[in-house]
Short mmCIF file of C-alpha atoms in Angstrom, two decimals:
data_model
loop_
_atom_site.label_atom_id
_atom_site.label_comp_id
_atom_site.label_asym_id
_atom_site.label_seq_id
_atom_site.Cartn_x
_atom_site.Cartn_y
_atom_site.Cartn_z
CA TYR A 24 -12.40 45.70 75.92
CA LEU A 25 -9.80 45.60 72.96
CA ASP A 26 -8.26 42.30 74.30
CA MET A 27 -11.68 40.39 74.33
CA SER A 28 -12.09 41.71 70.69
CA TYR A 29 -8.70 40.44 69.92
CA GLN A 30 -9.36 37.32 71.75
CA ARG A 31 -12.53 36.97 69.82
CA LEU A 32 -10.78 37.83 66.22
CA GLN A 33 -8.44 35.37 67.11
CA ASN A 34 -10.92 32.31 67.72
CA GLU A 35 -13.67 33.23 65.24
CA VAL A 36 -11.53 34.28 62.26
CA LEU A 37 -7.59 33.76 62.53
CA GLU A 38 -7.72 30.32 63.62
CA PRO A 39 -10.46 28.97 61.19
CA HIS A 40 -8.93 30.82 58.25
CA SER A 41 -5.55 29.41 59.20
CA LYS A 42 -7.15 25.96 59.34
CA ALA A 43 -9.00 26.16 56.19
CA GLN A 44 -5.66 26.91 54.56
CA LYS A 45 -4.41 23.77 56.36
CA LEU A 46 -7.03 21.76 55.22
CA GLN A 47 -6.98 22.88 51.59
CA ASN A 48 -3.19 22.13 51.38
CA VAL A 49 -3.94 18.40 52.78
CA LEU A 50 -6.83 18.06 50.40
CA SER A 51 -4.09 18.98 47.61
CA LYS A 52 -1.36 16.75 48.51
CA VAL A 53 -3.94 13.97 48.97
CA HIS A 54 -5.18 14.30 45.56
CA GLN A 55 -1.65 14.61 44.09
CA THR A 56 -0.84 11.55 45.67
CA SER A 57 -4.00 9.49 44.63
CA SER A 58 -3.67 10.57 41.00
CA LEU A 59 0.14 9.66 40.79
CA LEU A 60 -0.85 6.36 42.58
CA ARG A 61 -3.73 5.83 40.37
CA ASP A 62 -1.24 6.17 37.18
CA ALA A 63 1.17 3.55 39.16
CA LEU A 64 -1.41 1.10 39.71
CA VAL A 65 -2.75 1.36 35.77
CA TYR A 66 1.05 0.82 34.64
CA ILE A 67 1.57 -2.19 37.20
CA HIS A 68 -1.54 -3.58 36.34
CA LEU A 69 -0.56 -3.70 32.52
CA VAL A 70 2.90 -5.04 33.45
CA SER A 71 1.22 -7.90 35.49
CA ARG A 72 -0.96 -8.28 32.77
CA MET A 73 1.96 -9.03 30.28
CA GLN A 74 4.06 -11.27 32.70
CA SER A 75 0.94 -13.56 32.64
CA LEU A 76 0.70 -13.80 29.36
CA LEU A 77 4.47 -14.32 28.95
CA GLU A 78 4.18 -17.37 31.37
CA GLU A 79 1.52 -18.96 29.69
CA GLN A 80 3.43 -19.07 26.52
CA THR A 81 6.58 -18.43 25.83
CA THR A 82 7.07 -18.73 22.12
CA LEU A 83 5.80 -15.61 20.39
CA THR A 84 2.37 -16.13 17.66
CA THR A 85 0.95 -13.43 15.61
CA GLU A 86 -1.60 -13.12 17.78
CA ARG A 87 0.30 -13.09 21.00
CA SER A 88 2.45 -10.25 19.67
CA LEU A 89 -0.48 -8.54 18.88
CA GLN A 90 -1.89 -8.63 22.53
CA LEU A 91 1.51 -7.70 23.77
CA ALA A 92 1.59 -4.91 21.34
CA SER A 93 -1.87 -3.18 22.51
CA ILE A 94 -0.46 -3.64 26.00
CA HIS A 95 2.92 -1.84 25.14
CA THR A 96 0.95 0.98 23.41
CA GLN A 97 -1.38 1.19 26.78
CA LEU A 98 1.96 1.57 28.81
CA ARG A 99 3.34 4.05 26.26
CA LEU A 100 0.04 6.16 26.51
CA ASN A 101 -0.04 6.19 30.26
CA MET A 102 3.53 6.94 30.51
CA GLU A 103 3.03 10.18 28.60
CA LYS A 104 -0.07 11.00 30.54
CA ASN A 105 2.28 11.28 33.85
CA ALA A 106 5.93 12.09 33.27
CA ASN A 107 6.49 11.47 37.09
CA LEU A 108 5.75 7.87 36.88
CA THR A 109 9.11 7.68 35.72
CA SER A 110 10.69 9.00 38.53
CA LEU A 111 9.52 6.09 40.70
CA ARG A 112 11.96 3.52 41.41
CA LEU A 113 9.72 0.35 40.99
CA ILE A 114 8.02 1.61 38.03
CA LYS A 115 12.05 2.35 36.61
CA LYS A 116 12.54 -1.43 37.62
CA LEU A 117 9.46 -2.85 35.82
CA GLU A 118 10.56 -1.12 32.90
CA ALA A 119 13.75 -2.10 32.77
CA GLU A 120 13.49 -5.25 33.51
CA VAL A 121 10.17 -6.57 31.85
CA ALA A 122 8.85 -3.94 29.79
CA LEU A 123 11.64 -2.82 27.53
CA PRO A 124 13.14 -6.23 26.88
CA ASN A 125 9.72 -7.65 25.80
CA LYS A 126 8.80 -4.42 23.76
CA LYS A 127 11.77 -5.21 21.50
CA GLU A 128 11.41 -8.96 21.28
CA VAL A 129 7.64 -7.99 20.21
CA LEU A 130 8.80 -5.14 18.00
CA ASN A 131 11.28 -7.56 15.93
CA PHE A 132 8.42 -10.37 15.74
CA ILE A 133 5.72 -8.16 14.39
CA ALA A 134 8.14 -6.55 12.10
CA VAL A 135 9.55 -9.68 10.64
CA THR A 136 5.89 -11.24 10.71
CA LEU A 137 4.57 -8.35 8.59
CA SER A 138 7.32 -8.26 5.95
CA LYS A 139 6.78 -12.16 5.41
CA GLN A 140 2.99 -11.33 5.01
CA CYS A 141 3.70 -8.63 2.96
CA THR A 142 6.32 -10.31 0.32
CA ASN A 143 4.13 -13.31 -0.36
CA TYR A 144 0.78 -11.46 0.15
CA ASP A 145 -1.73 -12.87 -1.81
CA LYS A 146 -5.20 -11.64 -2.21
CA SER A 147 -7.14 -15.08 -2.58
CA ARG A 148 -5.56 -16.31 0.50
CA ASP A 149 -6.83 -12.54 2.36
CA ASN A 150 -4.50 -12.19 4.92
CA THR A 151 -5.50 -8.63 4.49
CA GLU A 152 -6.91 -8.46 7.95
CA THR A 153 -4.01 -9.88 9.50
CA VAL A 154 -1.53 -7.63 7.35
CA ALA A 155 -3.64 -4.43 8.95
CA LYS A 156 -3.92 -5.51 12.05
CA LEU A 157 0.12 -6.13 11.89
CA MET A 158 0.80 -2.64 10.44
CA LYS A 159 -1.17 -0.85 12.81
CA SER A 160 0.22 -2.54 15.89
CA LEU A 161 4.06 -1.90 14.57
CA TYR A 162 2.87 1.53 14.04
CA GLY A 163 1.55 1.90 17.86
CA LEU A 164 4.92 0.40 19.39
CA SER A 165 7.02 2.30 17.08
CA LYS A 166 6.37 4.88 14.34
CA GLN A 167 9.93 4.83 12.89
CA GLU A 168 9.72 0.84 13.07
CA TYR A 169 6.57 0.74 11.13
CA VAL A 170 8.00 3.12 8.23
CA SER A 171 11.78 1.29 8.29
CA THR A 172 9.56 -2.05 7.95
CA ILE A 173 7.25 -0.80 4.88
CA HIS A 174 10.46 0.68 3.12
CA LYS A 175 12.03 -2.24 3.55
CA ILE A 176 9.40 -4.34 2.07
CA VAL A 177 8.94 -2.29 -1.14
CA LEU A 178 12.68 -1.84 -1.55
CA THR A 179 12.86 -5.81 -1.40
CA SER A 180 10.37 -6.35 -4.36
CA ILE A 181 11.95 -3.51 -6.12
CA ALA A 182 15.53 -5.20 -6.21
CA LEU A 183 13.85 -8.56 -6.80
CA SER A 184 11.82 -6.96 -9.90
CA ALA A 185 14.91 -5.08 -11.30
CA GLN A 186 16.85 -8.17 -11.10
CA THR A 187 13.98 -10.31 -12.95
CA LEU A 188 14.11 -7.31 -15.62
CA ALA A 189 17.77 -7.11 -16.02
CA LYS A 190 18.14 -10.99 -16.69
CA THR A 191 16.09 -10.87 -19.80
CA LEU A 192 18.39 -8.56 -21.41
CA ASN A 193 20.36 -11.27 -22.93
CA SER A 194 17.27 -13.36 -23.97
CA ILE A 195 14.98 -10.76 -24.64
CA LYS A 196 12.05 -13.35 -25.69
CA THR A 197 11.74 -14.33 -22.01
CA PHE A 198 10.58 -10.32 -21.34
CA PRO A 199 6.72 -10.81 -21.31
CA THR A 200 7.12 -13.47 -18.78
CA ALA A 201 9.44 -11.37 -16.50
CA PHE A 202 7.53 -8.07 -16.96
CA GLU A 203 4.34 -10.22 -15.90
CA GLU A 204 5.67 -11.15 -12.97
CA VAL A 205 7.16 -7.49 -12.23
CA VAL A 206 3.77 -6.15 -12.75
CA SER A 207 2.14 -8.87 -10.20
CA ARG A 208 4.82 -7.91 -7.21
CA GLY A 209 3.99 -4.24 -8.26
CA SER A 210 0.53 -4.83 -7.41
CA ILE A 211 1.02 -6.31 -4.38
CA ILE A 212 2.71 -3.15 -3.22
CA TYR A 213 -0.45 -1.44 -4.39
CA GLN A 214 -2.73 -3.96 -2.54
CA LEU A 215 -0.60 -2.93 0.82
CA GLU A 216 -0.90 0.60 -0.16
CA GLU A 217 -4.73 0.17 0.03
CA ILE A 218 -4.69 -1.44 2.93
CA MET A 219 -2.59 1.72 4.48
CA ARG A 220 -5.06 3.99 3.37
CA LYS A 221 -7.84 2.20 5.07
CA GLU A 222 -6.31 2.02 8.46
CA LYS A 223 -7.24 5.35 10.18
CA VAL A 224 -4.63 6.82 12.43
CA GLU A 225 -4.15 9.53 14.32
CA LYS A 226 -5.29 12.65 12.06
CA PHE A 227 -4.85 10.32 9.07
CA ASN A 228 -4.04 7.09 7.94
CA LEU A 229 -0.91 4.61 7.92
CA LEU A 230 -0.28 5.57 4.19
CA ASN A 231 -0.03 9.28 4.83
CA GLU A 232 2.15 8.41 8.00
CA PHE A 233 4.14 6.50 5.86
CA MET A 234 4.88 8.91 3.07
CA SER A 235 5.07 12.06 5.07
CA GLN A 236 8.67 10.32 6.12
CA MET A 237 9.96 9.64 2.70
CA ARG A 238 12.40 11.82 1.68
CA PRO A 239 13.49 14.40 -0.19
CA LYS A 240 9.53 14.38 -0.99
CA PRO A 241 6.72 12.66 0.04
CA LEU A 242 6.20 9.33 -1.81
CA SER A 243 3.84 6.49 -2.35
CA PRO A 244 4.86 2.59 -2.28
CA THR A 245 3.64 2.32 -5.69
CA LYS A 246 5.25 5.53 -7.15
CA LEU A 247 8.61 4.11 -5.08
CA PHE A 248 8.49 1.07 -6.92
CA TRP A 249 7.69 2.02 -10.50
CA SER A 250 10.01 4.69 -10.59
CA ARG A 251 13.10 2.77 -9.31
CA ILE A 252 12.24 -0.05 -11.43
CA ALA A 253 12.04 2.01 -14.68
CA SER A 254 15.04 4.19 -13.76
CA ASN A 255 17.00 0.98 -13.09
CA PHE A 256 15.91 -0.56 -16.21
CA LYS A 257 16.69 1.98 -18.15
CA LYS A 258 20.18 2.06 -17.33
CA GLU A 259 20.52 -1.70 -17.67
CA PHE A 260 18.65 -1.52 -20.95
CA ASP A 261 20.90 1.59 -22.42
CA LEU A 262 23.91 -0.22 -21.24
CA SER A 263 23.03 -3.60 -23.02
CA TYR A 264 22.08 -1.69 -26.30
CA THR A 265 24.75 0.74 -26.48
CA ARG A 266 27.06 -2.47 -26.06
CA GLY A 267 25.71 -3.53 -29.58
CA GLY A 268 26.85 -7.00 -30.67
CA PRO A 269 24.22 -9.83 -31.02
CA VAL A 270 22.52 -8.40 -27.69
CA GLY A 271 22.45 -5.07 -29.05
CA LYS A 272 20.74 -6.43 -32.36
CA SER A 273 18.02 -8.66 -30.66
CA LEU A 274 17.02 -5.66 -28.74
CA SER A 275 16.23 -3.63 -31.74
CA ARG A 276 14.67 -6.43 -33.55
CA HIS A 277 12.28 -6.81 -30.87
CA GLU A 278 11.68 -2.92 -30.09
CA THR A 279 7.80 -3.35 -30.97
CA MET A 280 7.28 -6.57 -28.67
CA ILE A 281 8.93 -4.74 -26.04
CA ALA A 282 6.78 -1.60 -26.35
CA ASP A 283 3.49 -4.12 -26.60
CA THR A 284 4.20 -6.04 -23.53
CA ILE A 285 4.82 -2.95 -21.34
CA LYS A 286 1.68 -1.39 -22.60
CA GLN A 287 -0.48 -4.27 -22.41
CA ALA A 288 0.37 -5.06 -18.81
CA MET A 289 -0.01 -1.68 -17.73
CA SER A 290 -2.40 0.23 -19.60
CA ASN A 291 -5.81 -1.43 -18.62
CA ASN A 292 -4.52 -1.62 -14.89
CA ALA A 293 -6.02 1.36 -13.31
CA ALA A 294 -3.68 0.79 -10.23
CA ILE A 295 -0.42 1.38 -12.17
CA ASN A 296 -1.38 2.87 -15.83
CA SER A 297 -0.08 6.20 -14.47
CA TYR A 298 3.47 4.71 -14.56
CA LEU A 299 3.41 3.34 -18.17
CA ASP A 300 4.83 6.42 -19.75
CA MET A 301 7.63 5.87 -17.15
CA MET A 302 8.27 2.28 -18.19
CA LEU A 303 8.24 2.98 -21.94
CA ALA A 304 10.92 5.90 -21.43
CA SER A 305 13.00 2.95 -19.99
CA VAL A 306 13.37 1.47 -23.41
CA SER A 307 12.83 4.69 -25.30
CA ILE A 308 16.54 4.61 -26.63
CA LEU A 309 15.43 2.04 -29.48
CA GLN A 310 12.95 4.86 -31.10
CA ASN A 311 15.91 7.28 -31.07
CA ASP A 312 17.91 5.24 -33.79
CA MET B 19 -9.53 2.37 57.86
CA ALA B 20 -9.14 5.37 60.14
CA GLY B 21 -11.30 5.72 62.90
CA GLY B 22 -14.52 7.25 63.26
CA ASP B 23 -15.55 11.02 62.01
CA SER B 24 -14.42 12.75 65.00
CA VAL B 25 -11.12 11.50 64.55
CA LEU B 26 -10.39 14.13 61.63
CA MET B 27 -9.22 16.75 63.36
CA SER B 28 -7.09 19.63 61.76
CA ASP B 29 -4.09 17.95 62.78
CA GLY B 30 -4.73 14.42 61.35
CA GLY B 31 -5.72 13.28 64.73
CA GLU B 32 -4.61 9.51 66.07
CA ASP B 33 -4.67 8.39 62.44
CA LYS B 34 -0.83 7.88 61.48
CA ILE B 35 -1.14 7.67 57.77
CA LEU B 36 -3.22 10.64 57.55
CA ASN B 37 -0.67 12.77 60.11
CA ILE B 38 1.99 12.16 57.35
CA PHE B 39 -0.09 14.43 54.84
CA PHE B 40 -0.14 17.31 57.67
CA ASP B 41 3.38 17.36 57.84
CA GLU B 42 5.04 20.65 56.19
CA SER B 43 7.88 18.39 54.52
CA PHE B 44 5.38 15.82 52.77
CA VAL B 45 5.68 15.17 49.11
CA PRO B 46 3.07 13.20 47.46
CA GLN B 47 6.32 11.47 44.96
CA ALA B 48 8.43 10.48 47.56
CA PHE B 49 5.88 9.01 49.81
CA VAL B 50 4.33 7.02 46.61
CA ASP B 51 7.64 6.19 45.82
CA ILE B 52 8.36 4.35 48.96
CA LEU B 53 5.21 3.09 49.32
CA LEU B 54 5.34 1.06 45.96
CA PHE B 55 9.01 -0.18 46.44
CA ASN B 56 8.48 -1.36 49.81
CA ALA B 57 5.63 -3.19 48.52
CA ALA B 58 7.22 -4.72 45.63
CA ARG B 59 9.37 -6.82 48.16
CA GLN B 60 6.95 -9.57 48.06
CA ASP B 61 5.55 -9.66 44.39
CA ILE B 62 3.60 -7.73 41.96
CA ASN B 63 0.30 -8.80 43.03
CA GLN B 64 0.93 -7.54 46.37
CA VAL B 65 1.96 -4.27 45.11
CA GLN B 66 -1.66 -4.12 43.36
CA SER B 67 -3.26 -4.86 46.70
CA VAL B 68 -1.31 -2.28 48.75
CA THR B 69 -2.07 0.08 46.06
CA SER B 70 -5.51 -0.35 45.98
CA SER B 71 -6.10 -0.32 49.77
CA MET B 72 -4.21 2.83 49.60
CA LEU B 73 -6.22 4.26 47.15
CA GLY B 74 -9.71 3.69 49.13
CA ARG B 75 -8.39 5.35 52.06
CA LEU B 76 -7.14 8.22 50.26
CA ASP B 77 -10.38 8.71 48.76
CA TYR B 78 -11.81 8.28 52.67
CA TYR B 79 -9.41 11.08 53.49
CA THR B 80 -10.47 13.31 50.53
CA LYS B 81 -14.52 13.00 51.49
CA HIS B 82 -14.02 13.80 55.31
CA LEU B 83 -11.07 16.44 54.76
CA THR B 84 -13.60 17.98 52.21
CA LYS B 85 -16.46 18.10 54.94
CA GLU B 86 -14.28 19.73 57.43
CA LEU B 87 -12.99 22.28 55.02
CA GLU B 88 -16.73 23.07 54.15
CA SER B 89 -18.04 23.63 57.57
CA THR B 90 -15.16 25.56 58.48
CA ILE B 91 -15.55 27.95 55.53
CA ARG B 92 -19.36 28.32 56.23
CA LYS B 93 -18.29 29.03 59.79
CA LEU B 94 -16.37 32.01 58.56
CA GLU B 95 -19.22 33.19 56.12
CA SER B 96 -21.50 32.93 59.01
CA LEU B 97 -19.41 35.27 60.96
CA SER B 98 -18.85 37.91 58.04
CA GLU B 99 -22.26 38.18 57.53
CA THR B 100 -23.04 39.23 61.35
CA LEU B 101 -19.70 41.01 61.71
CA PRO B 102 -20.95 44.48 61.62
CA GLY B 103 -22.90 43.76 64.89
CA THR B 104 -20.31 41.50 66.85
CA TRP B 105 -17.75 45.02 67.45
CA ASP B 106 -20.52 46.83 69.40
CA GLU B 107 -21.36 44.30 72.08
#
């Protein structure tokens, strides 16, 4: 009697139970395999689209670089979704031979194009949309590259403006036209800042992403521009003035012209009037005597 | 595609590919790696077609294995309802 019931237990309970476990185990392996394969297929599809774009046209244009940049961003997101992808030999091969070399090339192209578009940015020509797209796609490719490119653009503009102002010290009559040029460069920086503020990314916007990387403390491009211009001009101005001689005398003779030029150019410009005092302070040595 | 429904016994039956999944030492990672690497010998489009057809096959397996698992579990459940009675026979 016992054997019969044990036999029955074996057939009707133990066997089905182990079969169920076996099936569950196999099902999970099939599932893991297909999810890895699906992510690999997405990667391969993206890379083959990249290759066909490259075959169509070898030289990069702005439009083509934006297309390629969006493929690279999708590749990165796909890679982040499934870390196992990088252990697949084919993926490693495609990454090394196709994706990464092209990413470097596209990254450089977009950084250079963005710099060019920004340095001779002109509201009337309205390349705002292109600048916005280039900024966003550069950010998508590499956050560091985005921040360092914007930083370089602002620093270049600062260097040019500081030089323009320093040159006026030996012939102060040229100060008004020079200062106007600096204000227009400053307003380009401000307009770029506006574009960055409008471009939503992740939690904030492109402006916030830039400012949060500024050391020692967060700094907007406009503030960076004017604070550097003011401190640099103060150094040059004090130097020329204290040296005295014809240059020093001419500076003090034109004290009001200098202050009025700065006030006129900055006070009624909402974007930069908060930096008026900073600029006036840079020529404040004239008032002390 | 694999043979008819009856083929999918718990040991994978004659379907050579399904059999692989029943092997204790099967590792999804290795399977995908080999599949892709060999397919890539031709060109990238070949890889895409091999991968898509394999995905189709895997979906097919999932469907049938799930059906079989459900029927096995139903058998166990139905048994557990009648269990107290079985021992008296």
